[in-house]
Amino acid sequence: MFDIIKKTLLTGIGLAALTKEKVEELTKELIKKGEISEKEGKEFLDDLLQKSEQARKDLETKVEDTVHRVLKKIDLATKKDIEKLEEKIKYLEKKGTANE
């Protein structure tokens, strides 16, 4: 389940990268037309990239928190729970073999 959500998140990040490319194209076009200076274009892109990265980090944190809450609510066994059970099974198998 976590993998599905992670893939969805990564797809969103990919779309953000595509959007970044479009913004870069638009900025270059505005510079070319003389509507903004190269300095203004660079500042705009830098600001956008910084805000985009922060938004990506915030979204990733929120998604991870939500996934963990959902998994906790549906009471699935964790990897740690399964490892404990495997250890217990091995112990019981050894104990059973020793008693034979």
Short mmCIF file of N, CA and C in Angstrom, two decimals:
data_model
loop_
_atom_site.label_atom_id
_atom_site.label_comp_id
_atom_site.label_asym_id
_atom_site.label_seq_id
_atom_site.Cartn_x
_atom_site.Cartn_y
_atom_site.Cartn_z
N MET A 1 0.83 -1.19 0.00
CA MET A 1 0.00 0.00 0.00
C MET A 1 0.88 1.25 0.00
N PHE A 2 1.93 1.22 0.82
CA PHE A 2 2.85 2.36 0.88
C PHE A 2 3.49 2.60 -0.47
N ASP A 3 3.83 1.51 -1.18
CA ASP A 3 4.45 1.64 -2.50
C ASP A 3 3.53 2.35 -3.49
N ILE A 4 2.25 2.04 -3.43
CA ILE A 4 1.30 2.69 -4.33
C ILE A 4 1.25 4.19 -4.07
N ILE A 5 1.18 4.54 -2.81
CA ILE A 5 1.13 5.96 -2.46
C ILE A 5 2.45 6.64 -2.83
N LYS A 6 3.55 5.94 -2.61
CA LYS A 6 4.86 6.49 -2.95
C LYS A 6 4.96 6.73 -4.46
N LYS A 7 4.48 5.77 -5.26
CA LYS A 7 4.52 5.93 -6.72
C LYS A 7 3.65 7.12 -7.15
N THR A 8 2.51 7.27 -6.49
CA THR A 8 1.64 8.40 -6.79
C THR A 8 2.34 9.71 -6.47
N LEU A 9 3.02 9.74 -5.34
CA LEU A 9 3.76 10.93 -4.95
C LEU A 9 4.86 11.24 -5.95
N LEU A 10 5.59 10.22 -6.37
CA LEU A 10 6.67 10.42 -7.33
C LEU A 10 6.13 10.90 -8.68
N THR A 11 4.96 10.42 -9.05
CA THR A 11 4.32 10.90 -10.27
C THR A 11 4.02 12.39 -10.15
N GLY A 12 3.54 12.79 -8.99
CA GLY A 12 3.28 14.21 -8.74
C GLY A 12 4.55 15.03 -8.83
N ILE A 13 5.63 14.50 -8.31
CA ILE A 13 6.92 15.19 -8.39
C ILE A 13 7.36 15.30 -9.85
N GLY A 14 7.12 14.24 -10.61
CA GLY A 14 7.45 14.28 -12.04
C GLY A 14 6.66 15.36 -12.76
N LEU A 15 5.39 15.49 -12.40
CA LEU A 15 4.57 16.54 -12.99
C LEU A 15 5.09 17.92 -12.59
N ALA A 16 5.56 18.03 -11.36
CA ALA A 16 6.14 19.30 -10.91
C ALA A 16 7.38 19.63 -11.72
N ALA A 17 8.19 18.62 -12.03
CA ALA A 17 9.39 18.84 -12.84
C ALA A 17 9.00 19.30 -14.25
N LEU A 18 7.95 18.69 -14.78
CA LEU A 18 7.46 19.10 -16.10
C LEU A 18 7.00 20.55 -16.06
N THR A 19 6.30 20.91 -15.02
CA THR A 19 5.84 22.27 -14.85
C THR A 19 7.03 23.22 -14.75
N LYS A 20 8.08 22.80 -14.05
CA LYS A 20 9.30 23.60 -13.92
C LYS A 20 9.88 23.90 -15.30
N GLU A 21 9.90 22.87 -16.14
CA GLU A 21 10.42 23.06 -17.50
C GLU A 21 9.57 24.08 -18.26
N LYS A 22 8.27 24.00 -18.10
CA LYS A 22 7.38 24.95 -18.78
C LYS A 22 7.61 26.37 -18.26
N VAL A 23 7.80 26.51 -16.95
CA VAL A 23 8.05 27.83 -16.37
C VAL A 23 9.38 28.38 -16.88
N GLU A 24 10.38 27.50 -16.99
CA GLU A 24 11.68 27.93 -17.53
C GLU A 24 11.52 28.42 -18.97
N GLU A 25 10.74 27.68 -19.76
CA GLU A 25 10.49 28.09 -21.15
C GLU A 25 9.79 29.45 -21.20
N LEU A 26 8.77 29.60 -20.37
CA LEU A 26 8.03 30.86 -20.32
C LEU A 26 8.95 32.01 -19.91
N THR A 27 9.77 31.76 -18.90
CA THR A 27 10.70 32.80 -18.43
C THR A 27 11.67 33.19 -19.53
N LYS A 28 12.22 32.20 -20.23
CA LYS A 28 13.14 32.49 -21.34
C LYS A 28 12.44 33.31 -22.42
N GLU A 29 11.19 32.96 -22.67
CA GLU A 29 10.42 33.68 -23.69
C GLU A 29 10.19 35.14 -23.27
N LEU A 30 9.88 35.35 -21.99
CA LEU A 30 9.67 36.71 -21.49
C LEU A 30 10.97 37.53 -21.55
N ILE A 31 12.08 36.87 -21.26
CA ILE A 31 13.38 37.54 -21.35
C ILE A 31 13.66 37.90 -22.81
N LYS A 32 13.41 36.94 -23.68
CA LYS A 32 13.65 37.13 -25.12
C LYS A 32 12.83 38.31 -25.66
N LYS A 33 11.58 38.42 -25.19
CA LYS A 33 10.70 39.50 -25.65
C LYS A 33 11.03 40.83 -24.96
N GLY A 34 11.90 40.78 -23.95
CA GLY A 34 12.28 42.00 -23.25
C GLY A 34 11.29 42.43 -22.19
N GLU A 35 10.36 41.55 -21.82
CA GLU A 35 9.35 41.89 -20.83
C GLU A 35 9.91 41.84 -19.41
N ILE A 36 10.92 41.01 -19.20
CA ILE A 36 11.63 40.98 -17.92
C ILE A 36 13.13 40.87 -18.22
N SER A 37 13.92 41.29 -17.24
CA SER A 37 15.37 41.21 -17.42
C SER A 37 15.85 39.80 -17.08
N GLU A 38 17.08 39.49 -17.47
CA GLU A 38 17.63 38.18 -17.13
C GLU A 38 17.72 38.01 -15.62
N LYS A 39 18.07 39.10 -14.93
CA LYS A 39 18.17 39.06 -13.46
C LYS A 39 16.80 38.74 -12.86
N GLU A 40 15.76 39.41 -13.34
CA GLU A 40 14.41 39.15 -12.84
C GLU A 40 13.99 37.71 -13.13
N GLY A 41 14.33 37.24 -14.32
CA GLY A 41 14.01 35.86 -14.68
C GLY A 41 14.70 34.86 -13.78
N LYS A 42 15.98 35.10 -13.50
CA LYS A 42 16.74 34.20 -12.62
C LYS A 42 16.16 34.22 -11.21
N GLU A 43 15.85 35.43 -10.71
CA GLU A 43 15.27 35.55 -9.37
C GLU A 43 13.93 34.83 -9.30
N PHE A 44 13.12 34.99 -10.34
CA PHE A 44 11.82 34.33 -10.39
C PHE A 44 11.98 32.81 -10.35
N LEU A 45 12.88 32.29 -11.19
CA LEU A 45 13.10 30.84 -11.23
C LEU A 45 13.65 30.32 -9.91
N ASP A 46 14.62 31.04 -9.34
CA ASP A 46 15.19 30.62 -8.06
C ASP A 46 14.13 30.57 -6.97
N ASP A 47 13.29 31.61 -6.93
CA ASP A 47 12.21 31.67 -5.94
C ASP A 47 11.23 30.53 -6.15
N LEU A 48 10.87 30.30 -7.40
CA LEU A 48 9.94 29.22 -7.72
C LEU A 48 10.51 27.86 -7.33
N LEU A 49 11.78 27.62 -7.65
CA LEU A 49 12.40 26.34 -7.32
C LEU A 49 12.46 26.13 -5.81
N GLN A 50 12.79 27.19 -5.08
CA GLN A 50 12.85 27.09 -3.62
C GLN A 50 11.48 26.76 -3.04
N LYS A 51 10.47 27.48 -3.49
CA LYS A 51 9.11 27.24 -2.99
C LYS A 51 8.60 25.87 -3.41
N SER A 52 8.94 25.47 -4.61
CA SER A 52 8.53 24.16 -5.11
C SER A 52 9.16 23.04 -4.30
N GLU A 53 10.43 23.17 -3.99
CA GLU A 53 11.13 22.15 -3.20
C GLU A 53 10.54 22.07 -1.80
N GLN A 54 10.25 23.21 -1.20
CA GLN A 54 9.66 23.21 0.14
C GLN A 54 8.26 22.58 0.10
N ALA A 55 7.48 22.91 -0.92
CA ALA A 55 6.15 22.32 -1.06
C ALA A 55 6.24 20.82 -1.25
N ARG A 56 7.23 20.35 -2.02
CA ARG A 56 7.42 18.92 -2.24
C ARG A 56 7.75 18.23 -0.92
N LYS A 57 8.65 18.83 -0.14
CA LYS A 57 9.02 18.25 1.16
C LYS A 57 7.82 18.20 2.09
N ASP A 58 7.05 19.29 2.13
CA ASP A 58 5.86 19.33 2.98
C ASP A 58 4.85 18.27 2.56
N LEU A 59 4.63 18.13 1.26
CA LEU A 59 3.69 17.14 0.76
C LEU A 59 4.17 15.73 1.09
N GLU A 60 5.45 15.47 0.90
CA GLU A 60 6.00 14.15 1.20
C GLU A 60 5.80 13.81 2.67
N THR A 61 6.06 14.77 3.55
CA THR A 61 5.89 14.56 4.99
C THR A 61 4.42 14.27 5.31
N LYS A 62 3.52 15.05 4.73
CA LYS A 62 2.09 14.85 4.98
C LYS A 62 1.62 13.49 4.48
N VAL A 63 2.08 13.09 3.31
CA VAL A 63 1.69 11.79 2.75
C VAL A 63 2.20 10.67 3.64
N GLU A 64 3.46 10.74 4.05
CA GLU A 64 4.02 9.70 4.92
C GLU A 64 3.26 9.62 6.23
N ASP A 65 2.96 10.77 6.84
CA ASP A 65 2.20 10.79 8.09
C ASP A 65 0.82 10.16 7.90
N THR A 66 0.16 10.51 6.81
CA THR A 66 -1.17 9.98 6.52
C THR A 66 -1.11 8.47 6.31
N VAL A 67 -0.14 8.01 5.56
CA VAL A 67 0.01 6.57 5.31
C VAL A 67 0.22 5.83 6.63
N HIS A 68 1.10 6.35 7.47
CA HIS A 68 1.36 5.69 8.75
C HIS A 68 0.10 5.66 9.62
N ARG A 69 -0.67 6.76 9.63
CA ARG A 69 -1.91 6.79 10.42
C ARG A 69 -2.91 5.77 9.88
N VAL A 70 -3.05 5.70 8.57
CA VAL A 70 -4.00 4.76 7.96
C VAL A 70 -3.58 3.33 8.26
N LEU A 71 -2.31 3.03 8.09
CA LEU A 71 -1.83 1.67 8.35
C LEU A 71 -2.03 1.30 9.82
N LYS A 72 -1.83 2.26 10.70
CA LYS A 72 -2.03 1.99 12.13
C LYS A 72 -3.51 1.73 12.42
N LYS A 73 -4.39 2.49 11.77
CA LYS A 73 -5.83 2.31 11.99
C LYS A 73 -6.33 0.95 11.51
N ILE A 74 -5.80 0.48 10.39
CA ILE A 74 -6.28 -0.81 9.88
C ILE A 74 -5.56 -1.97 10.55
N ASP A 75 -4.66 -1.64 11.45
CA ASP A 75 -4.02 -2.62 12.33
C ASP A 75 -3.31 -3.74 11.58
N LEU A 76 -2.53 -3.37 10.57
CA LEU A 76 -1.72 -4.36 9.85
C LEU A 76 -0.48 -4.70 10.66
N ALA A 77 -0.02 -5.92 10.49
CA ALA A 77 1.23 -6.32 11.15
C ALA A 77 2.38 -5.55 10.51
N THR A 78 3.25 -5.05 11.37
CA THR A 78 4.42 -4.33 10.87
C THR A 78 5.53 -5.33 10.56
N LYS A 79 6.54 -4.86 9.88
CA LYS A 79 7.69 -5.70 9.58
C LYS A 79 8.31 -6.22 10.88
N LYS A 80 8.34 -5.35 11.88
CA LYS A 80 8.89 -5.73 13.18
C LYS A 80 8.04 -6.84 13.82
N ASP A 81 6.73 -6.73 13.71
CA ASP A 81 5.83 -7.77 14.24
C ASP A 81 6.10 -9.11 13.57
N ILE A 82 6.25 -9.09 12.25
CA ILE A 82 6.49 -10.32 11.49
C ILE A 82 7.84 -10.92 11.86
N GLU A 83 8.85 -10.08 12.02
CA GLU A 83 10.17 -10.58 12.41
C GLU A 83 10.12 -11.25 13.78
N LYS A 84 9.37 -10.66 14.72
CA LYS A 84 9.21 -11.27 16.05
C LYS A 84 8.55 -12.63 15.94
N LEU A 85 7.51 -12.73 15.11
CA LEU A 85 6.82 -14.01 14.93
C LEU A 85 7.74 -15.05 14.30
N GLU A 86 8.54 -14.63 13.33
CA GLU A 86 9.49 -15.55 12.70
C GLU A 86 10.50 -16.07 13.72
N GLU A 87 10.99 -15.19 14.59
CA GLU A 87 11.93 -15.60 15.63
C GLU A 87 11.26 -16.60 16.58
N LYS A 88 10.02 -16.33 16.93
CA LYS A 88 9.29 -17.22 17.84
C LYS A 88 9.08 -18.59 17.19
N ILE A 89 8.74 -18.61 15.90
CA ILE A 89 8.56 -19.87 15.18
C ILE A 89 9.85 -20.66 15.16
N LYS A 90 10.95 -20.00 14.85
CA LYS A 90 12.26 -20.68 14.84
C LYS A 90 12.58 -21.26 16.21
N TYR A 91 12.31 -20.48 17.25
CA TYR A 91 12.56 -20.94 18.61
C TYR A 91 11.72 -22.18 18.92
N LEU A 92 10.44 -22.12 18.58
CA LEU A 92 9.55 -23.25 18.85
C LEU A 92 9.93 -24.47 18.03
N GLU A 93 10.37 -24.25 16.78
CA GLU A 93 10.82 -25.38 15.95
C GLU A 93 12.04 -26.04 16.57
N LYS A 94 12.98 -25.24 17.03
CA LYS A 94 14.18 -25.79 17.67
C LYS A 94 13.81 -26.52 18.95
N LYS A 95 12.91 -25.94 19.71
CA LYS A 95 12.47 -26.54 20.96
C LYS A 95 11.76 -27.86 20.69
N GLY A 96 10.94 -27.88 19.64
CA GLY A 96 10.24 -29.12 19.27
C GLY A 96 11.20 -30.19 18.80
N THR A 97 12.22 -29.82 18.06
CA THR A 97 13.23 -30.76 17.57
C THR A 97 14.04 -31.31 18.74
N ALA A 98 14.31 -30.48 19.72
CA ALA A 98 15.10 -30.91 20.88
C ALA A 98 14.33 -31.91 21.73
N ASN A 99 13.02 -31.82 21.75
CA ASN A 99 12.19 -32.72 22.56
C ASN A 99 11.97 -34.08 21.90
N GLU A 100 12.33 -34.21 20.63
CA GLU A 100 12.08 -35.47 19.93
C GLU A 100 13.11 -36.49 20.23
#
